[in-house]
mmCIF file of C-alpha atoms in Angstrom:
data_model
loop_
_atom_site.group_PDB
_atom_site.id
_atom_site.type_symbol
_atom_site.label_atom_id
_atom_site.label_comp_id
_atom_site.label_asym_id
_atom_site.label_seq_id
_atom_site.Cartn_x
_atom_site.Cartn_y
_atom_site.Cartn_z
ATOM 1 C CA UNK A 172 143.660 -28.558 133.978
ATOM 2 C CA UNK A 173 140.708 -27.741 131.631
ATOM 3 C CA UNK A 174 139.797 -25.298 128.927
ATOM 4 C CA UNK A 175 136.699 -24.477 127.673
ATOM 5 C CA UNK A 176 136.488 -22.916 123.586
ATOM 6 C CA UNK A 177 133.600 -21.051 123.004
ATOM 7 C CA UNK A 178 134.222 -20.797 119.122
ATOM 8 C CA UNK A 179 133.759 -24.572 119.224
ATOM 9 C CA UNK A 180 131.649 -25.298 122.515
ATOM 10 C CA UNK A 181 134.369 -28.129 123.925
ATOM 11 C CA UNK A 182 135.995 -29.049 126.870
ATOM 12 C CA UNK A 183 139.719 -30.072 126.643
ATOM 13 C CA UNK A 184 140.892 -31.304 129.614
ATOM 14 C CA UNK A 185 144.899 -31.823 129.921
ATOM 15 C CA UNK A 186 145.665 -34.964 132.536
ATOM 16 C CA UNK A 187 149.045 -35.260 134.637
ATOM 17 C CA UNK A 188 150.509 -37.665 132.215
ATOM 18 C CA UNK A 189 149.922 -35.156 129.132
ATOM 19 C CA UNK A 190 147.833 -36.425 127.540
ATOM 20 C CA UNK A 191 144.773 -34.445 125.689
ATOM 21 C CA UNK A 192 141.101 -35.580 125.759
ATOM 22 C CA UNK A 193 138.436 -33.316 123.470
ATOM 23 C CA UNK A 194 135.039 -33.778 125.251
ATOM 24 C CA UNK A 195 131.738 -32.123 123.255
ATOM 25 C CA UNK A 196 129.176 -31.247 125.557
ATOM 26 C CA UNK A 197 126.730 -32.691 123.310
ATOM 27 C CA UNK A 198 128.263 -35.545 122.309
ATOM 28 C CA UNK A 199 131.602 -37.505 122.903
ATOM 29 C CA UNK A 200 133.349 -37.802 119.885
ATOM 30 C CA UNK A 201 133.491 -41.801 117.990
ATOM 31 C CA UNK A 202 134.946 -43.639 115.698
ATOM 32 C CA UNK A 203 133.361 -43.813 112.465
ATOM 33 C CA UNK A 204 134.215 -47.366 111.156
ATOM 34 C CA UNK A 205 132.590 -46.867 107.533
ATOM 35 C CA UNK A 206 135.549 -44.595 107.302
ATOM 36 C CA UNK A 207 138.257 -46.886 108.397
ATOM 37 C CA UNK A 208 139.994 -46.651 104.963
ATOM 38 C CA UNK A 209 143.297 -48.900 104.496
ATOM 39 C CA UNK A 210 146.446 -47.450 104.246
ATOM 40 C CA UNK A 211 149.485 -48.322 102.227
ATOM 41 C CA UNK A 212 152.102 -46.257 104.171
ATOM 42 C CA UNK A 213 155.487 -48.400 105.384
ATOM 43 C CA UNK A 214 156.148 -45.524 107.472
ATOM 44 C CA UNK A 215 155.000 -42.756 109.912
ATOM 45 C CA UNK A 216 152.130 -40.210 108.034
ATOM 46 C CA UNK A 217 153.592 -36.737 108.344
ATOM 47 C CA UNK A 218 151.079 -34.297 107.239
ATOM 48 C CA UNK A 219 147.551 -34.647 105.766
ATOM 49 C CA UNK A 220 145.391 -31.929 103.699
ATOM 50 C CA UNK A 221 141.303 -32.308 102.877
ATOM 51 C CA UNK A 222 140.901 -31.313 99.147
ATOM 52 C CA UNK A 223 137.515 -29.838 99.888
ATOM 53 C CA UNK A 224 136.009 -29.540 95.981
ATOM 54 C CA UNK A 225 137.101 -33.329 94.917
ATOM 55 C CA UNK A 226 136.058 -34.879 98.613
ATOM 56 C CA UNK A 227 139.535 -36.480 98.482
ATOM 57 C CA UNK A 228 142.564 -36.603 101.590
ATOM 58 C CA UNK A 229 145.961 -36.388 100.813
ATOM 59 C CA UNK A 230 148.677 -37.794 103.087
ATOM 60 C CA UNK A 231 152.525 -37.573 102.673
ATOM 61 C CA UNK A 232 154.442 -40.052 104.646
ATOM 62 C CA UNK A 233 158.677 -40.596 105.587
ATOM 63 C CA UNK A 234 158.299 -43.045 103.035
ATOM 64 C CA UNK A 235 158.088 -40.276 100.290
ATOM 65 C CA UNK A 236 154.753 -41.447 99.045
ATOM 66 C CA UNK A 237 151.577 -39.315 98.492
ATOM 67 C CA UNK A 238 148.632 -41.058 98.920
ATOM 68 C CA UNK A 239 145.401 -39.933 97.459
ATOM 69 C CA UNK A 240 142.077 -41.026 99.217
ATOM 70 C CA UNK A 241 138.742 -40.910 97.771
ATOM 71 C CA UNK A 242 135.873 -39.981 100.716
ATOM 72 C CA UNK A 243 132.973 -40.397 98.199
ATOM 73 C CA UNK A 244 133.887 -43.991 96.870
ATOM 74 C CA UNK A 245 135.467 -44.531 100.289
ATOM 75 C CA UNK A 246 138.356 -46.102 98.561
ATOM 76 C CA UNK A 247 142.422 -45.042 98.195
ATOM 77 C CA UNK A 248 142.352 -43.914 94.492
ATOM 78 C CA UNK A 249 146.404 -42.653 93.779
ATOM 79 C CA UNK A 250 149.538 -43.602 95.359
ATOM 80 C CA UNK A 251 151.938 -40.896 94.087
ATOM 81 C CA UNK A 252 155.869 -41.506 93.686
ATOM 82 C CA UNK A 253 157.641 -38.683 92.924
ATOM 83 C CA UNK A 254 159.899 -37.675 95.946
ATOM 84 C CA UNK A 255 162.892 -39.571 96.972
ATOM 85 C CA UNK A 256 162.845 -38.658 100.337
ATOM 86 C CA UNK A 257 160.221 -37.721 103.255
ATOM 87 C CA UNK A 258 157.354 -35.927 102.542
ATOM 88 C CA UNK A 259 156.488 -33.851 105.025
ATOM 89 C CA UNK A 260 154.057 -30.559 103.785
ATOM 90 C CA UNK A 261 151.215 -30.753 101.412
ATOM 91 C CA UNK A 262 149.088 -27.550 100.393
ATOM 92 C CA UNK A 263 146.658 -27.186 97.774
ATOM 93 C CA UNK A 264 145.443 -25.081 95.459
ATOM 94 C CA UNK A 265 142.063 -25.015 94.535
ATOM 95 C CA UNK A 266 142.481 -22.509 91.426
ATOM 96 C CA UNK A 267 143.945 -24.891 89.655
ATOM 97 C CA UNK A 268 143.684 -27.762 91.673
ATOM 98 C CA UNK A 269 146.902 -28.313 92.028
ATOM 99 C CA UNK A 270 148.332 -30.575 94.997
ATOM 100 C CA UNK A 271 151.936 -29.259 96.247
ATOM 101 C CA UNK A 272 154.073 -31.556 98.107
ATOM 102 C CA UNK A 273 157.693 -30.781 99.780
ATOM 103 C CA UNK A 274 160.045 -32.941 102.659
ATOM 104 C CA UNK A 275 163.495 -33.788 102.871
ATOM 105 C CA UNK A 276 164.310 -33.179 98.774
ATOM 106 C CA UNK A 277 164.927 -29.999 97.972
ATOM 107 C CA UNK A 278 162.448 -29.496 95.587
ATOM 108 C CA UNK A 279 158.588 -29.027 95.602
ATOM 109 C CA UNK A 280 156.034 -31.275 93.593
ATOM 110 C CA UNK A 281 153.058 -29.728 91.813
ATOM 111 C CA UNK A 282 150.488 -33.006 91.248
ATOM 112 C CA UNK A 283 147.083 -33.754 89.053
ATOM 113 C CA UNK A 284 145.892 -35.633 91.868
ATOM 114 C CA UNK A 285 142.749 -36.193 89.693
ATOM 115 C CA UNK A 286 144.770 -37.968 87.814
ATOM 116 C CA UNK A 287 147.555 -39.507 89.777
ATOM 117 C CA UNK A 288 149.942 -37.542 87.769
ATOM 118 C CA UNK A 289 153.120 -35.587 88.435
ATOM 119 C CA UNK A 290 153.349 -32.161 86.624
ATOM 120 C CA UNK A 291 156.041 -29.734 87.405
ATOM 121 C CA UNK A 292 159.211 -29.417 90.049
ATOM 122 C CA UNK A 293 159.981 -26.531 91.321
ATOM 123 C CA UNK A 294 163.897 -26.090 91.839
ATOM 124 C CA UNK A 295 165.615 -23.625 93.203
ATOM 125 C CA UNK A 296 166.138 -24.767 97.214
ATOM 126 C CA UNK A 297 169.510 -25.984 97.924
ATOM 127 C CA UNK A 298 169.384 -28.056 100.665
ATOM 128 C CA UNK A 299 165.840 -29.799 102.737
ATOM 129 C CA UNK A 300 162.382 -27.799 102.777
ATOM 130 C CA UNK A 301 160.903 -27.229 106.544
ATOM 131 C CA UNK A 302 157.870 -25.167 105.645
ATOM 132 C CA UNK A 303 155.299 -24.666 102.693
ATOM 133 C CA UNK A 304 152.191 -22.475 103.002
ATOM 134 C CA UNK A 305 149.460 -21.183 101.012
ATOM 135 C CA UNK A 306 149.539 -17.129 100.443
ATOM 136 C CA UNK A 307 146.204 -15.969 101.940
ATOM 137 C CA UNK A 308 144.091 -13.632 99.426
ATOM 138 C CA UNK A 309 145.846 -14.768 96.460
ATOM 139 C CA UNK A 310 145.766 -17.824 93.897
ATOM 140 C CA UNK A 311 148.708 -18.914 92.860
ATOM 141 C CA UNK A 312 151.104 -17.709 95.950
ATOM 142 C CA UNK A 313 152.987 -19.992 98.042
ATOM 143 C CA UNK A 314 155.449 -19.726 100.365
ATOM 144 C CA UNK A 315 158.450 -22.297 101.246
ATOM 145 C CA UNK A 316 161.292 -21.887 104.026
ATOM 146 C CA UNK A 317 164.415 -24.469 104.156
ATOM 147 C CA UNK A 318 166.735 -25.914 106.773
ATOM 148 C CA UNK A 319 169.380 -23.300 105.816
ATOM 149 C CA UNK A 320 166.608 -20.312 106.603
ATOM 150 C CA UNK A 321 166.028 -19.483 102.573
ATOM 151 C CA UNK A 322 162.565 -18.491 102.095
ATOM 152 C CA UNK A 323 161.263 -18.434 98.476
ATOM 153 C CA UNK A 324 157.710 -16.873 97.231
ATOM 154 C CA UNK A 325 155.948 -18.723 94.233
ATOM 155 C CA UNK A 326 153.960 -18.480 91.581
ATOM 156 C CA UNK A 327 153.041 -21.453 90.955
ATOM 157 C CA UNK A 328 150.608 -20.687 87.645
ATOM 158 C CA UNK A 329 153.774 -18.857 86.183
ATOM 159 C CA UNK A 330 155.909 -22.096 87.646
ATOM 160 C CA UNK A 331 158.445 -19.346 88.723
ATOM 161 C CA UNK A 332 159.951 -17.705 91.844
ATOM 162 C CA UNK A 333 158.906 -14.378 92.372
ATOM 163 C CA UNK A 334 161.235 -13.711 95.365
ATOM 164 C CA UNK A 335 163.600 -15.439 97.435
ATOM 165 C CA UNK A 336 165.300 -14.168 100.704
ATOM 166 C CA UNK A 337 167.073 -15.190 103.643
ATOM 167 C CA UNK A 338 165.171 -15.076 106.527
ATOM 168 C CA UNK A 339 168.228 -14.336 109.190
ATOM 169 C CA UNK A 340 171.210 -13.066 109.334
ATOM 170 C CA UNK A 341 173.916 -16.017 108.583
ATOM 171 C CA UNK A 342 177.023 -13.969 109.488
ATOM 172 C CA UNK A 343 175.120 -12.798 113.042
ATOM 173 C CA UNK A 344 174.709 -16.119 113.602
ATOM 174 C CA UNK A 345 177.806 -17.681 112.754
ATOM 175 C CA UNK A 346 179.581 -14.674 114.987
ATOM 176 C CA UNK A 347 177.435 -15.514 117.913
ATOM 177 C CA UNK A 348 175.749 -11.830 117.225
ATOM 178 C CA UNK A 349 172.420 -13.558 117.608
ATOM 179 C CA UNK A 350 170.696 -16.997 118.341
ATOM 180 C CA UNK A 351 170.525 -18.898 115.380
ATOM 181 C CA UNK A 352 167.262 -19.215 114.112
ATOM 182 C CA UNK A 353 166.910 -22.939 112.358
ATOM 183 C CA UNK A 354 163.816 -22.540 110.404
ATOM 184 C CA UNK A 355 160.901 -25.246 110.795
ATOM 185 C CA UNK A 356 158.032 -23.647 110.002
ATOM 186 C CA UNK A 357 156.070 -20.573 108.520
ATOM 187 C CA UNK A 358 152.759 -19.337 109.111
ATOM 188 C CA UNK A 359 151.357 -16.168 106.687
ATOM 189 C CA UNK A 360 149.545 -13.753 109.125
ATOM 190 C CA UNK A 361 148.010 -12.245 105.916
ATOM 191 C CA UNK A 362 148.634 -11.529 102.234
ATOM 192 C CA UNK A 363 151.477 -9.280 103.075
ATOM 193 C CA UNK A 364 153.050 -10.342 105.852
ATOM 194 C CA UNK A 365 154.406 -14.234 107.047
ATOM 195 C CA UNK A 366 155.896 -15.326 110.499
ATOM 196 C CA UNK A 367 158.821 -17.585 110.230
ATOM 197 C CA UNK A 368 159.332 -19.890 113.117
ATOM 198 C CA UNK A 369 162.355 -21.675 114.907
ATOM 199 C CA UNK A 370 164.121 -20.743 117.697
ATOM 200 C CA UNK A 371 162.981 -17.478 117.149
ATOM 201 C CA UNK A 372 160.366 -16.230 115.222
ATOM 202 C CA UNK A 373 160.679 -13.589 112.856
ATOM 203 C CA UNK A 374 158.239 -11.291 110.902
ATOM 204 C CA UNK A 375 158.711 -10.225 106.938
ATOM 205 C CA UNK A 376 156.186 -7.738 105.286
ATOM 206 C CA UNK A 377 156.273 -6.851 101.778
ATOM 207 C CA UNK A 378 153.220 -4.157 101.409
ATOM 208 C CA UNK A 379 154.055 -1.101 99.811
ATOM 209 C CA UNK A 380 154.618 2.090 101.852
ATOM 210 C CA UNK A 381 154.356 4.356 98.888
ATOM 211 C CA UNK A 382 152.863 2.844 96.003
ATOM 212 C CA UNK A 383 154.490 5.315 93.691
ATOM 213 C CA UNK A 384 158.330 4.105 94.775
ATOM 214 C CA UNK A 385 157.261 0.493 95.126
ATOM 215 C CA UNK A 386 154.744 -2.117 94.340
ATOM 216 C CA UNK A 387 153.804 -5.790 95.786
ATOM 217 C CA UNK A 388 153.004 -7.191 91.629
ATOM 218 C CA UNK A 389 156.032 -8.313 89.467
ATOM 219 C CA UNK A 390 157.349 -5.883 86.917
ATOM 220 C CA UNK A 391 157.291 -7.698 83.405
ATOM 221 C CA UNK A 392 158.857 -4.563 81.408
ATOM 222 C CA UNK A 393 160.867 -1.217 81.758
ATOM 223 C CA UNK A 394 161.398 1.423 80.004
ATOM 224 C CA UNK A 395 164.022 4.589 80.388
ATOM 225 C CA UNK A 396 162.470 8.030 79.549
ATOM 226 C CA UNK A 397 165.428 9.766 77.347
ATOM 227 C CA UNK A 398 163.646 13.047 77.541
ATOM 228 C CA UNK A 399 162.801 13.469 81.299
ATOM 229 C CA UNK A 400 166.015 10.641 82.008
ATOM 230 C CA UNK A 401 163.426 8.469 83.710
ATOM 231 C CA UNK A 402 162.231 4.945 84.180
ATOM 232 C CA UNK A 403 159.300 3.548 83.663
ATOM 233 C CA UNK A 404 158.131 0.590 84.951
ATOM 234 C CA UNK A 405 154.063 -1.014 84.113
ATOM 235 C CA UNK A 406 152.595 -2.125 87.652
ATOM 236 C CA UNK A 407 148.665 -3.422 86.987
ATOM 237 C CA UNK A 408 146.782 -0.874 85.103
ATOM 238 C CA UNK A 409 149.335 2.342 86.006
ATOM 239 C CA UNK A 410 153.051 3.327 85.174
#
C-alpha cells in the first residue's frame, strides 16, 4: 500500500511484513554520521524533545535518566538523575526554558537543562503519570493524565495546580456501566479543550459560556457585597 503527503511531498509505502519506508521524491533520506552522537542510556530511549532556542535534544530513557545533548558542540553535555523510575514524557517550555520530565514516579521534574540542574517537583499525582503535554496558546500551562485517569492542569511559573479532575467515571466503570477507560495519553486540540486517550477517548473543554458566570483565569481574591449581598470576584482587568 502507498500514501502520498502533499504537506510534505513523500511517499510512504507500507510492505506486507509492516514495516514503513519514507521515500522523498527528491532525495532518499541518509544517515548523517557527523551526527552519530554516543549515548549513555542502559536501557530503551522512551521519548525525545528538540529544545529549539539552545540547539540541544533531550531524551528520557526506562533507566530514569535525562540526557541532555548538545547539536552545536555535537557533544552529550548533562546526564540528569532525578527520577527513580522510567522516564517516559518530556515537554518544554521555552518561556522559561524549563525542561519537564514525568514516567513511572508520580511526580513531574522541572530542570535547568542549561545547567544540568534539578529545580522543582511537582506533587500531587498519586500513583504513575501516562501523559504530559504542553497547553497550546499559553506559557506556563501543562497538562498531565495518570494510570488511575486523574488529570491535573499546571502552572508551572506559579509551581501550582490550577485544576485537577478525573477524567472518567470510576464508579461506571467499576459497575460495568461503561468500558473502562485506562488513560495513556492526552493530546490538547487547543487552548481550551484536550482529548484524553485510552480505550476510549474522551473530550474536556473549559471555555467560558458566559463570561459573566464563569471565567477560564484563576481567581486570587473575593469579596462579599454586604449592601447588594453579593460576591465579587477580580478576573483580569474586570469584576
Amino acid at each position: 500500500a502507498g500514501l502520498f503527503d502533499p504537506g510534505i511531498a513523500t511517499i510512504k509505502a507500507i510492505h506486507l511484513e509492516s514495516s514503513l519506508i519514507i521515500r522523498d521524491k527528491g532525495q532518499m533520506l541518509k544517515q548523517d554520521k557527523s551526527l552519530d552522537l554516543c549515548s549513555d542510556h542502559k536501557k530503551p530511549v522512551q521519548c525525545m524533545i528538540w529544545l529549539s532556542s539552545l540547539k540541544t535534544l533531550a531524551t528520557g530513557s526506562l533507566d530514569s535518566t535525562i540526557q541532555i545533548f548538545d547539536f552545536v558542540q555535537l557533544r552529550q553535555t548533562h546526564v540528569l538523575s532525578g527520577h527513580k523510575k522510567a522516564v517516559t514524557c518530556l515537554e518544554w517550555c521555552p518561556k522559561n526554558q524549563y525542561l519537564l520530565s514525568a514516567g513511572f514516579d508520580n511526580y513531574i521534574i522541572i530542570w535547568d537543562p542549561t545547567a544540568g540542574l534539578l529545580s522543582h517537583r511537582l506533587l500531587g499525582h498519586e500513583c504513575s503519570i501516562a501523559g504530559l503535554c504542553a497547553v497550546p496558546r499559553t506559557d506556563y500551562e501543562f497538562l498531565s493524565v495518570d494510570f488511575a485517569g486523574v488529570v491535573k492542569l499546571w502552572d508551572v511559573r506559579r509551581l501550582l495546580v490550577d485544576q485537577s479532575f478525573h477524567a472518567t467515571d470510576r464508579q461506571a466503570e467499576q459497575a460495568g456501566d461503561i468500558e473502562p477507560l485506562e488513560p495513556r495519553a492526552l493530546c490538547p486540540l487547543s487552548r481550551d479543550r484536550v482529548l484524553i486517550a485510552g480505550r476510549r477517548l474522551v473530550v474536556f473543554d473549559r471555555s467560558a459560556s458566559d463570561p459573566r458566570l464563569t471565567a477560564d483565569s484563576p481567581i486570587c481574591d473575593v469579596l462579599f457585597h454586604h449592601g447588594r449581598i453579593e460576591i465579587v470576584t477580580p478576573i483580569k482587568n474586570d469584576l
